[in-house]
Coordinates of C-alpha atoms in Angstrom, one line a residue:
X262 CA 113.5 -57.6 123.4
X263 CA 112.9 -61.4 122.8
X264 CA 110.8 -62.6 119.7
X265 CA 107.3 -62.5 120.8
X266 CA 107.5 -60.5 123.8
X267 CA 104.7 -58.1 124.3
X268 CA 105.6 -54.3 123.3
X269 CA 105.2 -51.6 125.8
X270 CA 103.3 -48.6 124.8
X271 CA 106.6 -46.5 125.6
X272 CA 108.2 -48.7 123.3
X273 CA 105.6 -48.5 120.8
X274 CA 105.7 -44.6 120.7
X275 CA 109.7 -44.9 120.4
X276 CA 109.4 -47.4 117.7
X277 CA 107.0 -45.0 115.7
X278 CA 109.1 -41.7 116.4
X279 CA 112.4 -43.3 115.4
X280 CA 111.0 -44.8 112.2
X281 CA 109.0 -41.7 111.1
X282 CA 109.7 -40.5 107.5
X283 CA 108.4 -37.2 106.1
X284 CA 107.8 -38.6 102.4
X285 CA 105.5 -41.2 104.0
X286 CA 103.4 -39.2 105.7
X287 CA 99.6 -38.5 104.3
X288 CA 99.1 -35.2 102.7
X289 CA 96.7 -33.8 105.0
X290 CA 99.3 -34.8 107.8
X291 CA 102.0 -32.9 106.0
X292 CA 99.6 -29.9 105.5
X293 CA 98.9 -29.5 109.2
X294 CA 102.7 -29.8 110.0
X295 CA 103.5 -26.9 107.7
X296 CA 100.6 -24.8 109.8
X297 CA 102.1 -25.7 112.9
X298 CA 105.8 -24.7 111.6
X299 CA 104.3 -21.2 110.1
X300 CA 102.5 -20.4 113.3
X301 CA 105.4 -21.3 115.5
X302 CA 107.8 -19.2 113.6
X303 CA 105.5 -16.2 113.6
X304 CA 105.0 -16.4 117.2
X305 CA 108.7 -17.1 118.2
X306 CA 110.0 -14.3 116.2
X307 CA 107.7 -11.8 117.4
X308 CA 107.9 -12.9 121.3
X309 CA 111.6 -12.5 121.0
X310 CA 111.3 -8.9 121.0
X311 CA 109.6 -8.5 124.5
X312 CA 111.1 -7.0 127.5
X313 CA 110.6 -10.2 129.5
X314 CA 112.4 -12.0 126.9
X315 CA 115.4 -9.8 127.1
X316 CA 115.5 -10.3 130.8
X317 CA 115.4 -14.2 130.4
X318 CA 118.2 -13.8 127.6
X319 CA 120.3 -11.8 129.9
X320 CA 120.0 -14.6 132.4
X321 CA 120.2 -17.5 130.3
X322 CA 121.6 -16.5 127.1
X323 CA 125.0 -18.3 127.1
X324 CA 126.8 -17.7 123.8
X325 CA 126.7 -20.8 121.5
X326 CA 125.8 -22.0 118.0
X327 CA 122.1 -22.9 118.6
X328 CA 119.6 -20.3 116.8
X329 CA 117.6 -18.0 118.3
X330 CA 114.5 -16.8 117.0
X331 CA 114.2 -13.2 115.8
X332 CA 118.1 -12.6 117.2
X333 CA 121.5 -12.1 115.5
X334 CA 123.3 -14.5 117.9
X335 CA 123.1 -17.8 119.1
X336 CA 123.1 -19.5 122.4
X337 CA 124.1 -23.0 123.7
X338 CA 121.6 -25.6 122.9
X339 CA 119.9 -25.9 126.5
X340 CA 119.6 -22.3 126.7
X341 CA 118.4 -21.7 123.1
X342 CA 115.5 -24.4 123.9
X343 CA 114.5 -22.5 126.9
X344 CA 114.5 -19.0 125.1
X345 CA 112.7 -20.3 122.1
X346 CA 110.2 -22.1 123.7
X347 CA 109.7 -18.8 125.7
X348 CA 109.4 -16.6 123.0
X349 CA 107.0 -18.9 121.0
X350 CA 104.7 -18.6 123.9
X351 CA 105.3 -15.2 125.2
X352 CA 101.9 -13.7 123.8
X353 CA 100.0 -16.6 124.6
X354 CA 99.3 -17.0 120.8
X355 CA 100.8 -20.4 120.3
X356 CA 98.7 -23.6 118.8
X357 CA 96.3 -25.6 120.9
X358 CA 95.3 -29.3 121.2
X359 CA 91.8 -28.4 122.3
X360 CA 90.8 -31.8 123.6
X361 CA 93.9 -31.6 126.2
X362 CA 94.5 -28.0 126.2
X363 CA 98.3 -28.6 125.4
X364 CA 100.0 -26.2 123.6
X365 CA 102.6 -28.8 121.8
X366 CA 104.6 -27.1 119.2
X367 CA 106.2 -24.5 121.3
X368 CA 108.2 -26.9 123.4
X369 CA 108.5 -29.3 120.4
X370 CA 110.0 -27.2 117.7
X371 CA 112.1 -25.4 120.3
X372 CA 113.6 -28.8 121.3
X373 CA 114.0 -29.9 117.6
X374 CA 115.9 -26.8 116.5
X375 CA 118.1 -27.0 119.6
X376 CA 118.9 -30.8 118.8
X377 CA 119.9 -29.5 115.3
X378 CA 122.6 -27.4 116.5
X379 CA 123.8 -30.4 118.8
X380 CA 123.5 -32.9 115.9
X381 CA 126.9 -34.1 114.3
X382 CA 125.0 -34.3 111.1
X383 CA 123.4 -31.6 109.0
X384 CA 119.7 -31.3 109.4
X385 CA 117.4 -30.6 106.3
X386 CA 113.9 -29.2 106.4
X387 CA 112.3 -32.7 105.8
X388 CA 113.9 -33.8 108.9
X389 CA 112.7 -30.9 111.0
X390 CA 109.3 -31.5 109.8
X391 CA 109.6 -35.4 110.7
X392 CA 110.6 -34.4 114.1
X393 CA 107.8 -31.9 114.4
X394 CA 105.2 -34.5 113.7
X395 CA 106.9 -36.9 116.1
X396 CA 106.9 -34.5 118.6
X397 CA 103.5 -33.0 118.3
X398 CA 102.0 -36.5 118.1
X399 CA 103.7 -38.0 121.3
X400 CA 102.8 -34.8 123.3
X401 CA 99.1 -34.9 122.2
X402 CA 98.8 -38.7 122.7
X403 CA 100.3 -38.6 126.2
X404 CA 97.8 -35.6 127.1
X405 CA 95.1 -38.0 125.8
X406 CA 96.1 -40.6 128.0
X407 CA 96.2 -38.1 131.0
X408 CA 92.9 -36.9 130.3
X409 CA 90.8 -39.9 129.2
X410 CA 89.7 -42.4 131.8
X411 CA 88.3 -42.6 135.2
X412 CA 90.7 -40.3 136.9
X413 CA 91.8 -37.5 134.4
X414 CA 94.8 -35.6 135.5
X415 CA 94.2 -32.7 137.7
X416 CA 93.5 -29.3 136.1
X417 CA 96.3 -27.9 138.4
X418 CA 98.7 -29.9 136.1
X419 CA 99.9 -27.6 133.1
X420 CA 99.5 -30.1 130.4
X421 CA 102.1 -28.3 128.3
X422 CA 104.9 -28.8 130.7
X423 CA 103.8 -32.6 131.4
X424 CA 103.2 -33.7 128.1
X425 CA 105.2 -31.2 126.1
X426 CA 108.5 -32.5 127.8
X427 CA 107.8 -35.9 126.3
X428 CA 106.9 -34.4 122.7
X429 CA 110.2 -32.3 123.0
X430 CA 112.1 -35.4 123.7
X431 CA 110.6 -37.4 120.7
X432 CA 111.3 -34.5 118.6
X433 CA 114.9 -33.9 119.9
X434 CA 115.5 -37.8 119.6
X435 CA 114.4 -37.7 116.0
X436 CA 116.7 -34.8 114.9
X437 CA 119.6 -36.7 116.7
X438 CA 118.8 -39.8 114.9
X439 CA 118.1 -42.0 118.0
X440 CA 117.2 -45.7 117.4
X441 CA 114.3 -47.4 119.1
X442 CA 116.1 -48.4 122.3
X443 CA 117.7 -44.8 122.8
X444 CA 114.2 -43.2 122.2
X445 CA 112.7 -45.5 124.8
X446 CA 115.3 -44.1 127.1
X447 CA 114.6 -40.6 125.9
X448 CA 111.1 -41.0 126.6
X449 CA 111.7 -42.6 129.9
X450 CA 114.3 -39.7 131.0
X451 CA 111.7 -37.1 129.9
X452 CA 108.8 -38.6 132.0
X453 CA 111.1 -38.2 134.9
X454 CA 111.3 -34.4 134.5
X455 CA 107.9 -33.8 133.2
X456 CA 106.2 -31.2 135.3
X457 CA 104.2 -27.7 135.4
X458 CA 101.7 -26.0 137.5
X459 CA 98.6 -24.0 136.4
X460 CA 99.9 -21.7 139.1
X461 CA 102.1 -20.5 136.4
X462 CA 99.2 -18.7 134.8
X463 CA 98.8 -15.0 134.7
X464 CA 102.7 -14.6 135.4
X465 CA 106.0 -14.8 133.3
X466 CA 106.4 -18.2 134.7
X467 CA 103.6 -19.4 132.1
X468 CA 105.6 -19.0 128.8
X469 CA 108.5 -20.3 130.8
X470 CA 106.9 -23.8 131.2
X471 CA 107.1 -24.7 127.3
X472 CA 110.6 -23.3 127.4
X473 CA 111.7 -25.6 130.4
X474 CA 109.8 -28.6 128.5
X475 CA 111.8 -28.1 125.6
X476 CA 115.0 -28.0 127.5
X477 CA 113.9 -31.1 129.4
X478 CA 113.1 -33.1 126.4
X479 CA 116.5 -32.1 124.6
X480 CA 118.5 -33.0 127.8
X481 CA 116.6 -36.5 127.9
X482 CA 117.3 -37.2 124.1
X483 CA 121.0 -35.9 124.4
X484 CA 121.5 -38.1 127.5
X485 CA 119.9 -41.1 125.8
X486 CA 122.3 -40.5 122.9
X487 CA 125.0 -40.9 125.2
X488 CA 124.2 -44.3 126.4
X489 CA 122.2 -43.0 129.6
X490 CA 119.2 -45.5 130.0
X491 CA 115.8 -45.8 131.7
X492 CA 113.5 -48.4 132.4
X493 CA 111.1 -49.3 129.6
X494 CA 107.4 -48.7 130.4
X495 CA 108.0 -45.2 132.1
X496 CA 104.7 -44.1 130.5
X497 CA 102.3 -46.6 131.4
X498 CA 104.1 -49.0 133.7
X499 CA 103.9 -49.2 137.6
X500 CA 104.7 -45.8 139.3
X501 CA 105.1 -44.5 135.8
X502 CA 103.8 -41.0 134.4
X503 CA 100.1 -42.3 134.0
X504 CA 100.2 -44.1 137.5
X505 CA 101.4 -41.0 139.2
X506 CA 99.6 -38.2 137.1
X507 CA 96.2 -40.1 136.4
X508 CA 96.2 -43.1 138.2
X509 CA 93.7 -45.7 137.0
X510 CA 93.7 -44.3 133.3
X511 CA 94.2 -46.9 130.7
X512 CA 97.4 -46.5 128.5
X513 CA 95.2 -47.2 125.3
X514 CA 95.2 -43.6 123.8
X515 CA 98.9 -43.7 123.7
X516 CA 99.2 -46.1 120.9
X517 CA 95.5 -46.6 119.7
X518 CA 95.8 -46.0 115.7
X519 CA 99.5 -45.0 116.0
X520 CA 100.7 -44.0 112.6
X521 CA 97.1 -44.1 111.1
X522 CA 95.2 -41.7 113.1
X523 CA 97.1 -38.6 114.0
X524 CA 96.1 -37.0 117.2
X525 CA 97.9 -33.7 116.8
X526 CA 95.7 -33.1 113.4
X527 CA 93.2 -31.5 115.9
X528 CA 95.6 -28.8 116.7
X529 CA 93.9 -25.4 116.5
X530 CA 95.3 -21.9 115.9
X531 CA 94.5 -19.0 118.0
X532 CA 93.1 -15.7 116.1
X533 CA 93.7 -13.7 119.4
X534 CA 96.7 -13.5 121.7
X535 CA 95.3 -15.0 125.0
X536 CA 94.1 -18.1 126.4
X537 CA 91.8 -20.2 124.2
X538 CA 89.1 -20.5 126.6
X539 CA 88.6 -16.7 126.5
X540 CA 88.1 -16.6 122.7
X541 CA 84.3 -17.3 122.6
X542 CA 83.8 -14.3 124.5
X543 CA 85.9 -12.2 122.5
X544 CA 83.8 -13.4 119.4
X545 CA 80.6 -12.8 121.3
X546 CA 81.7 -8.7 122.1
X547 CA 82.9 -8.5 118.3
X548 CA 79.7 -9.8 117.2
X549 CA 77.5 -7.2 119.3
X550 CA 79.7 -4.3 117.8
X551 CA 79.2 -5.8 114.2
X552 CA 75.5 -5.9 114.7
X553 CA 75.4 -2.6 116.2
X554 CA 77.2 -1.1 113.3
X555 CA 77.5 2.9 113.3
X556 CA 75.5 2.8 116.4
X557 CA 78.0 0.8 118.5
X558 CA 78.1 2.2 122.1
X559 CA 80.9 4.3 123.5
X560 CA 82.3 2.7 126.7
X561 CA 80.8 5.3 128.9
X562 CA 77.4 4.2 127.6
X563 CA 77.9 0.6 128.8
X564 CA 76.2 0.0 132.2
X565 CA 77.2 -3.9 132.3
X566 CA 78.5 -6.5 130.4
X567 CA 77.2 -10.1 131.3
X568 CA 79.2 -13.1 129.9
X569 CA 78.4 -16.9 130.0
X570 CA 81.2 -19.2 129.2
X571 CA 82.0 -22.9 129.7
X572 CA 83.1 -24.3 133.3
X573 CA 86.7 -24.8 132.0
X574 CA 87.0 -21.1 130.8
X575 CA 85.3 -19.9 134.3
X576 CA 87.9 -22.1 136.1
X577 CA 90.9 -21.0 134.1
X578 CA 90.1 -17.3 132.9
X579 CA 88.0 -15.3 135.4
X580 CA 91.2 -13.4 136.5
X581 CA 90.6 -10.0 138.3
X582 CA 92.1 -7.8 139.0
X583 CA 94.1 -7.5 136.1
X584 CA 97.4 -5.6 136.6
X585 CA 99.9 -7.0 133.9
X586 CA 99.9 -8.6 130.5
X587 CA 100.2 -12.0 131.9
X588 CA 97.0 -11.2 134.0
X589 CA 95.3 -10.1 130.8
X590 CA 96.2 -13.3 128.8
X591 CA 93.7 -15.2 131.2
X592 CA 91.1 -12.6 132.0
X593 CA 87.6 -12.7 130.2
X594 CA 86.9 -9.3 131.5
X595 CA 90.2 -7.7 129.9
X596 CA 89.3 -9.0 126.7
X597 CA 85.8 -8.1 126.6
X598 CA 86.3 -4.5 127.9
X599 CA 89.4 -4.1 125.3
X600 CA 87.1 -5.4 122.5
X601 CA 84.1 -3.0 123.5
X602 CA 86.6 0.0 123.8
X603 CA 88.6 -0.4 120.9
X604 CA 86.8 -2.8 118.5
X605 CA 89.7 -5.3 118.3
X606 CA 91.5 -8.1 119.8
X607 CA 94.8 -8.1 118.4
X608 CA 98.5 -7.6 119.9
X609 CA 97.9 -4.1 121.0
X610 CA 95.1 -5.3 123.3
X611 CA 97.6 -7.8 124.7
X612 CA 100.0 -5.0 125.8
X613 CA 100.5 -3.2 129.0
X614 CA 99.1 0.1 127.5
X615 CA 95.8 -1.4 127.0
X616 CA 95.9 -3.1 130.3
X617 CA 96.5 0.5 131.9
X618 CA 94.1 2.3 129.6
X619 CA 91.4 4.0 131.9
X620 CA 88.5 3.1 129.8
X621 CA 89.5 -0.4 129.7
X622 CA 90.4 -0.5 133.3
X623 CA 87.0 1.0 134.1
X624 CA 84.9 -1.2 132.0
X625 CA 86.7 -4.2 133.1
X626 CA 84.9 -3.8 136.6
X627 CA 81.7 -3.8 134.9
X628 CA 82.1 -7.1 133.4
X629 CA 80.4 -10.1 135.0
X630 CA 81.5 -13.5 133.8
X631 CA 79.9 -16.7 135.1
X632 CA 80.0 -20.5 133.9
X633 CA 77.1 -22.2 132.1
X634 CA 77.3 -26.0 132.4
X635 CA 75.3 -26.0 129.1
X636 CA 77.8 -24.2 127.0
X637 CA 80.7 -26.4 125.2
X638 CA 84.0 -25.0 125.3
X639 CA 83.8 -23.2 122.0
X640 CA 80.7 -21.3 122.9
X641 CA 79.7 -18.3 124.8
X642 CA 77.0 -15.5 125.4
X643 CA 77.3 -12.0 125.7
X644 CA 74.8 -9.5 126.7
X645 CA 75.7 -5.7 127.2
X646 CA 73.2 -3.4 129.2
X647 CA 73.6 0.2 128.0
X648 CA 72.5 3.1 130.3
X649 CA 69.6 3.9 128.4
X650 CA 68.3 0.6 129.3
X651 CA 68.8 -1.3 126.0
X652 CA 70.4 -4.6 125.6
X653 CA 72.9 -5.7 122.9
X654 CA 73.3 -9.5 122.6
X655 CA 75.2 -12.3 120.9
X656 CA 75.8 -15.8 121.1
X657 CA 79.0 -17.6 119.9
X658 CA 78.2 -21.3 118.4
X659 CA 81.7 -21.9 117.4
X660 CA 84.5 -19.7 118.5
X661 CA 87.0 -18.5 115.5
X662 CA 89.7 -20.9 115.6
X663 CA 87.9 -23.9 116.9
X664 CA 88.0 -27.0 115.2
X665 CA 84.4 -26.1 113.7
X666 CA 85.6 -22.9 112.6
X667 CA 89.1 -23.1 112.3
X668 CA 91.5 -20.1 111.3
X669 CA 91.9 -19.9 107.4
X670 CA 95.2 -20.2 105.8
X671 CA 95.0 -16.4 104.8
X672 CA 94.4 -15.5 108.4
X673 CA 97.0 -17.8 109.9
X674 CA 99.8 -16.2 107.1
X675 CA 98.7 -12.5 108.2
X676 CA 99.0 -13.5 111.8
X677 CA 102.6 -14.9 111.3
X678 CA 103.4 -12.0 109.2
X679 CA 102.0 -9.4 111.6
X680 CA 104.5 -10.8 114.4
X681 CA 107.5 -11.2 112.1
X682 CA 107.4 -7.9 110.2
X683 CA 108.1 -5.4 113.3
X684 CA 111.0 -7.6 114.1
X685 CA 112.3 -8.6 110.6
X686 CA 111.1 -5.8 108.4
X687 CA 108.4 -6.5 105.7
X688 CA 110.6 -7.7 103.1
X689 CA 112.6 -10.2 105.2
X690 CA 109.2 -11.4 106.8
X691 CA 107.7 -12.2 103.2
X692 CA 111.0 -14.0 102.7
X693 CA 110.7 -15.9 105.6
X694 CA 107.0 -17.0 104.7
X695 CA 108.5 -18.1 101.3
X696 CA 111.0 -20.3 102.8
X697 CA 108.6 -21.8 105.4
X698 CA 106.2 -22.8 102.4
X699 CA 108.9 -24.9 101.0
X700 CA 110.7 -26.1 104.2
X701 CA 110.5 -29.8 103.0
X702 CA 112.6 -28.9 100.2
X703 CA 115.6 -27.2 101.8
X704 CA 118.8 -29.2 102.0
X705 CA 120.1 -27.5 105.0
X706 CA 118.2 -25.4 107.8
X707 CA 120.8 -22.6 107.7
X708 CA 118.9 -20.6 105.1
X709 CA 115.7 -20.9 106.8
X710 CA 117.2 -19.9 110.2
X711 CA 119.3 -17.1 108.9
X712 CA 116.1 -15.5 107.4
X713 CA 114.4 -15.6 110.7
X714 CA 116.7 -13.3 112.3
X715 CA 117.6 -9.5 111.6
X716 CA 119.4 -8.3 108.8

């Protein structure tokens, strides 16, 4: 660039990413990054034990040096990016940037770890955390730009596939040590691959979206590092990402307060393994049971369940019929029925045995959910009509895991441990938690990654 020449938004993001330093970040940003790291490892190690993951591994798992979560063998970096992104999203338990409904860390950290295997230099814990900040921040800012303005991007675009690919490129490029110019190219190459459709919901294609985003971002960073260029301004320029996905939206959210206000600090962590839009309804059903206490109704005593949710939840999560675990992940009816039958909303209620359970299946048919435009995204109302004519009701002002009612540190650690322990054993899971706590001090990622696999 010539002195005095205007800096594009794409270049500003590239400059921020390339120059990011972990020690220079504010303590609250560092704390949020550690939470994102912990949540990702729990989800990825747990998700790698599922049958759908095994099928993906048989198809894509070309042997190589890149680490695979929860496994005793590696894969080539591109395959590892897909597999780890898929594993981290399998239970629909990954983090969420609520403003844009992006699940940023799944593709970002999968790409960063794959890039570490492709890097000619050893990567330490602080470098990985810096890459995580870079990737999540780019993803969330791209999502904001797509969703803020006169023509927000269509709900049909799966934002994790679109913005997540950009975030993955930023994270992988940061691990690979790309300079500003190469990072501009990486972001442009990633924008050329950004994609993802909401039609993937309720199928195994849903967790595949962040896996493919991770691979797309990794590929973009590797190509840029090899000297493959791309036009500057690929995000905000004519025929760029914004012009195609959200024409007319201003590019300001890409750079406003960059390096001062961190968009990814608004990431939320799920208490339940399903779409975040379902969580207020789950809280409502749990509140009904808690208020009833020992007199909580048996499933056969429930005549009808009426649920009011916000319009986005209605658009995304009124899935019926429910036949698979992927249907269940985006079904208000399934989770209301499962909670009222079992009194819980954990991994057991996300599995096929619960989907097929006769009492859950029968009660699902008696759940009626509808949109109420007066409700916010973290609100819901639940009314349970009993066969004796009584009503049990609850209103949720701020769902558990929302920004106004965030998941506590203890709950987040328990969530991670409960996913890790079945795969690793309790002792190794506890060891992994301890290493994650001090990840920034690790001189090499090897000890951390070794702990995140079977003995």
